[in-house]
Tab-separated table of C-alpha atoms in Angstrom:
chain	number	residue	atom	x	y	z
A	1	UNK	CA	-34.238	-8.201	-19.858
A	2	UNK	CA	-33.688	-8.683	-23.615
A	3	UNK	CA	-32.891	-5.892	-26.047
A	4	UNK	CA	-36.375	-6.307	-27.421
A	5	UNK	CA	-37.950	-5.779	-23.970
A	6	UNK	CA	-35.714	-2.753	-23.342
A	7	UNK	CA	-36.795	-1.221	-26.655
A	8	UNK	CA	-40.431	-2.044	-25.877
A	9	UNK	CA	-40.173	-0.247	-22.465
A	10	UNK	CA	-38.501	2.748	-24.081
A	11	UNK	CA	-41.121	2.795	-26.806
A	12	UNK	CA	-43.903	2.691	-24.162
A	13	UNK	CA	-42.261	5.520	-22.230
A	14	UNK	CA	-42.062	7.776	-25.284
A	15	UNK	CA	-45.635	6.895	-26.218
A	16	UNK	CA	-46.802	8.018	-22.770
A	17	UNK	CA	-44.810	11.239	-22.937
A	18	UNK	CA	-45.872	12.370	-26.421
A	19	UNK	CA	-48.457	14.874	-25.086
A	20	UNK	CA	-46.101	16.378	-22.488
A	21	UNK	CA	-44.755	19.806	-23.409
A	22	UNK	CA	-41.623	21.328	-21.864
A	23	UNK	CA	-42.142	24.315	-19.548
A	24	UNK	CA	-41.171	27.581	-21.133
A	25	UNK	CA	-38.392	29.469	-19.279
A	26	UNK	CA	-40.758	32.341	-18.408
A	27	UNK	CA	-43.173	29.934	-16.672
A	28	UNK	CA	-40.579	28.522	-14.261
A	29	UNK	CA	-41.200	29.263	-10.616
A	30	UNK	CA	-38.152	30.723	-8.883
A	31	UNK	CA	-38.391	29.127	-5.466
A	32	UNK	CA	-35.003	30.220	-4.135
A	33	UNK	CA	-33.027	33.301	-5.110
A	34	UNK	CA	-29.555	32.269	-3.968
A	35	UNK	CA	-27.941	35.704	-4.231
A	36	UNK	CA	-30.590	37.537	-2.205
A	37	UNK	CA	-30.662	34.699	0.364
A	38	UNK	CA	-26.901	34.995	0.861
A	39	UNK	CA	-27.129	38.795	1.093
A	40	UNK	CA	-29.909	38.525	3.718
A	41	UNK	CA	-27.887	35.986	5.694
A	42	UNK	CA	-24.896	38.366	5.716
A	43	UNK	CA	-27.105	41.276	6.860
A	44	UNK	CA	-28.565	39.146	9.662
A	45	UNK	CA	-25.083	38.024	10.791
A	46	UNK	CA	-23.857	41.647	10.814
A	47	UNK	CA	-26.864	42.699	12.964
A	48	UNK	CA	-26.197	39.864	15.415
A	49	UNK	CA	-22.490	40.756	15.598
A	50	UNK	CA	-23.430	44.371	16.308
A	51	UNK	CA	-25.822	43.303	19.096
A	52	UNK	CA	-23.157	41.066	20.626
A	53	UNK	CA	-20.585	43.886	20.484
A	54	UNK	CA	-22.986	46.186	22.374
A	55	UNK	CA	-23.219	43.617	25.165
A	56	UNK	CA	-19.512	42.960	25.376
A	57	UNK	CA	-17.771	44.434	28.342
A	58	UNK	CA	-14.135	45.287	28.984
A	59	UNK	CA	-14.628	44.403	32.665
A	60	UNK	CA	-12.465	41.499	33.805
A	61	UNK	CA	-13.498	38.225	35.383
A	62	UNK	CA	-10.059	37.643	36.893
A	63	UNK	CA	-8.121	38.945	39.874
A	64	UNK	CA	-11.149	39.618	42.074
A	65	UNK	CA	-10.456	40.063	45.797
A	66	UNK	CA	-13.201	38.425	47.878
A	67	UNK	CA	-15.139	40.602	50.317
A	68	UNK	CA	-17.416	39.341	53.085
A	69	UNK	CA	-21.233	39.564	52.866
A	70	UNK	CA	-21.256	42.148	55.704
A	71	UNK	CA	-18.259	44.170	54.478
A	72	UNK	CA	-18.667	47.792	53.486
A	73	UNK	CA	-17.402	48.351	49.955
A	74	UNK	CA	-16.331	51.883	49.165
A	75	UNK	CA	-14.159	54.024	46.948
A	76	UNK	CA	-13.503	57.753	46.746
A	77	UNK	CA	-11.508	59.015	43.779
A	78	UNK	CA	-8.755	61.463	44.774
A	79	UNK	CA	-10.063	65.014	44.468
A	80	UNK	CA	-13.663	64.111	45.377
A	81	UNK	CA	-14.660	66.331	48.289
A	82	UNK	CA	-15.416	64.640	51.601
A	83	UNK	CA	-18.805	66.397	51.698
A	84	UNK	CA	-19.749	64.865	48.331
A	85	UNK	CA	-18.648	61.412	49.499
A	86	UNK	CA	-20.562	61.777	52.779
A	87	UNK	CA	-23.712	62.765	50.869
A	88	UNK	CA	-23.334	59.609	48.745
A	89	UNK	CA	-22.627	57.407	51.807
A	90	UNK	CA	-25.733	58.739	53.569
A	91	UNK	CA	-27.931	58.032	50.519
A	92	UNK	CA	-28.765	61.712	50.025
A	93	UNK	CA	-28.255	61.791	46.264
A	94	UNK	CA	-31.425	61.235	44.203
A	95	UNK	CA	-31.089	57.722	42.760
A	96	UNK	CA	-31.946	58.176	39.090
A	97	UNK	CA	-31.335	54.541	38.124
A	98	UNK	CA	-31.483	51.162	39.884
A	99	UNK	CA	-29.908	47.990	38.530
A	100	UNK	CA	-30.772	44.609	40.058
A	101	UNK	CA	-28.361	41.774	39.324
A	102	UNK	CA	-30.591	39.191	40.992
A	103	UNK	CA	-30.790	35.886	39.118
A	104	UNK	CA	-27.990	36.789	36.684
A	105	UNK	CA	-24.803	34.833	36.090
A	106	UNK	CA	-21.491	36.593	36.706
A	107	UNK	CA	-21.075	37.158	32.938
A	108	UNK	CA	-24.615	38.577	32.628
A	109	UNK	CA	-24.044	40.745	35.709
A	110	UNK	CA	-20.809	42.100	34.243
A	111	UNK	CA	-22.478	43.006	30.936
A	112	UNK	CA	-25.543	44.523	32.658
A	113	UNK	CA	-23.418	46.606	35.040
A	114	UNK	CA	-21.186	47.876	32.238
A	115	UNK	CA	-24.181	48.811	30.087
A	116	UNK	CA	-26.020	50.480	32.992
A	117	UNK	CA	-23.010	52.596	33.993
A	118	UNK	CA	-22.032	53.670	30.475
A	119	UNK	CA	-25.644	54.342	29.374
A	120	UNK	CA	-26.408	56.263	32.582
A	121	UNK	CA	-23.298	58.401	32.129
A	122	UNK	CA	-24.235	59.191	28.519
A	123	UNK	CA	-27.684	60.329	29.720
A	124	UNK	CA	-26.257	62.583	32.419
A	125	UNK	CA	-27.276	60.387	35.371
A	126	UNK	CA	-25.121	61.144	38.449
A	127	UNK	CA	-26.201	58.589	41.077
A	128	UNK	CA	-27.496	55.051	40.810
A	129	UNK	CA	-28.083	52.015	42.983
A	130	UNK	CA	-26.667	48.582	42.182
A	131	UNK	CA	-28.487	45.693	43.906
A	132	UNK	CA	-26.058	42.766	43.981
A	133	UNK	CA	-27.194	40.885	47.085
A	134	UNK	CA	-25.117	39.827	50.081
A	135	UNK	CA	-24.445	36.345	48.742
A	136	UNK	CA	-24.106	34.634	52.117
A	137	UNK	CA	-24.590	31.194	50.502
A	138	UNK	CA	-23.018	31.964	47.118
A	139	UNK	CA	-20.432	29.688	45.512
A	140	UNK	CA	-17.484	29.383	45.060
A	141	UNK	CA	-17.231	31.794	48.019
A	142	UNK	CA	-19.610	34.022	50.032
A	143	UNK	CA	-20.397	37.468	48.565
A	144	UNK	CA	-19.253	36.225	45.148
A	145	UNK	CA	-21.265	38.731	43.082
A	146	UNK	CA	-20.711	41.558	45.586
A	147	UNK	CA	-16.942	40.954	45.312
A	148	UNK	CA	-17.129	41.244	41.530
A	149	UNK	CA	-19.215	44.443	41.701
A	150	UNK	CA	-16.548	45.949	43.982
A	151	UNK	CA	-13.876	44.832	41.476
A	152	UNK	CA	-15.720	46.122	38.378
A	153	UNK	CA	-16.633	49.536	39.788
A	154	UNK	CA	-12.918	50.221	40.267
A	155	UNK	CA	-12.329	49.450	36.571
A	156	UNK	CA	-14.908	51.936	35.252
A	157	UNK	CA	-13.578	55.422	34.521
A	158	UNK	CA	-17.103	56.889	34.775
A	159	UNK	CA	-17.282	55.912	38.476
A	160	UNK	CA	-15.826	58.538	40.826
A	161	UNK	CA	-17.153	57.109	44.101
A	162	UNK	CA	-19.226	54.274	45.526
A	163	UNK	CA	-20.353	53.121	48.939
A	164	UNK	CA	-22.433	50.351	50.518
A	165	UNK	CA	-26.069	51.503	50.659
A	166	UNK	CA	-28.082	52.572	53.700
A	167	UNK	CA	-30.486	49.930	55.121
A	168	UNK	CA	-33.480	51.658	53.471
A	169	UNK	CA	-31.889	51.004	50.044
A	170	UNK	CA	-30.662	47.448	50.662
A	171	UNK	CA	-27.759	47.860	53.085
A	172	UNK	CA	-24.924	45.371	52.515
A	173	UNK	CA	-26.817	43.917	49.524
A	174	UNK	CA	-26.605	47.138	47.457
A	175	UNK	CA	-24.161	49.891	46.547
A	176	UNK	CA	-24.571	53.597	45.734
A	177	UNK	CA	-22.550	54.672	42.700
A	178	UNK	CA	-21.634	58.264	41.835
A	179	UNK	CA	-20.699	58.980	38.224
A	180	UNK	CA	-18.542	61.809	36.979
A	181	UNK	CA	-20.285	64.642	35.176
A	182	UNK	CA	-20.809	64.072	31.492
A	183	UNK	CA	-19.197	66.757	29.293
A	184	UNK	CA	-22.741	67.757	28.226
A	185	UNK	CA	-23.978	68.050	31.858
A	186	UNK	CA	-25.067	71.691	31.466
A	187	UNK	CA	-27.207	70.691	28.490
A	188	UNK	CA	-28.722	67.778	30.483
A	189	UNK	CA	-29.525	70.120	33.373
A	190	UNK	CA	-31.239	72.604	31.037
A	191	UNK	CA	-33.358	69.754	29.586
A	192	UNK	CA	-34.318	68.501	33.074
A	193	UNK	CA	-35.294	71.999	34.212
A	194	UNK	CA	-37.352	72.524	31.060
A	195	UNK	CA	-39.245	69.244	31.627
A	196	UNK	CA	-39.667	69.820	35.386
């Protein structure tokens, strides 16, 4: 392309553009506000972190002692009266909550159990039922989830006793759990009596 042709193209371009007017600053469309987008992203990340923290559990996934599918699992904290423990063992406490761990991974089961126990305790619940299954065919060993439930319940300070359930409540596939009284138990009892 010769200098003459270059000048001719440039001349044609300017001729075509002579009626075009620049957009005034006030007419510009602001399609993306970077600062507010970054602020919203930070807010969303903080919400997600908070949700993840709520699900996190201090319960361990290590050091579990395997139990057999047909083993009784039980614990009675020192100082818990034998009559109280017998009432739990016989399934005589009203079961205010039931948690089924069916279909959950070990990590999901751990988080669900931790949340159920701590939330129940905060609400003044005394007795609940954990359905973990017998796990006769579970891998890497039989009663895999049941073994972990036995392990985790010992780690929770809210739990003062537990025992394998009666057949009517699931037998070897479920466990009764007794929680210690919440410091606000008298207030909870007053609320229950008012509603009942």
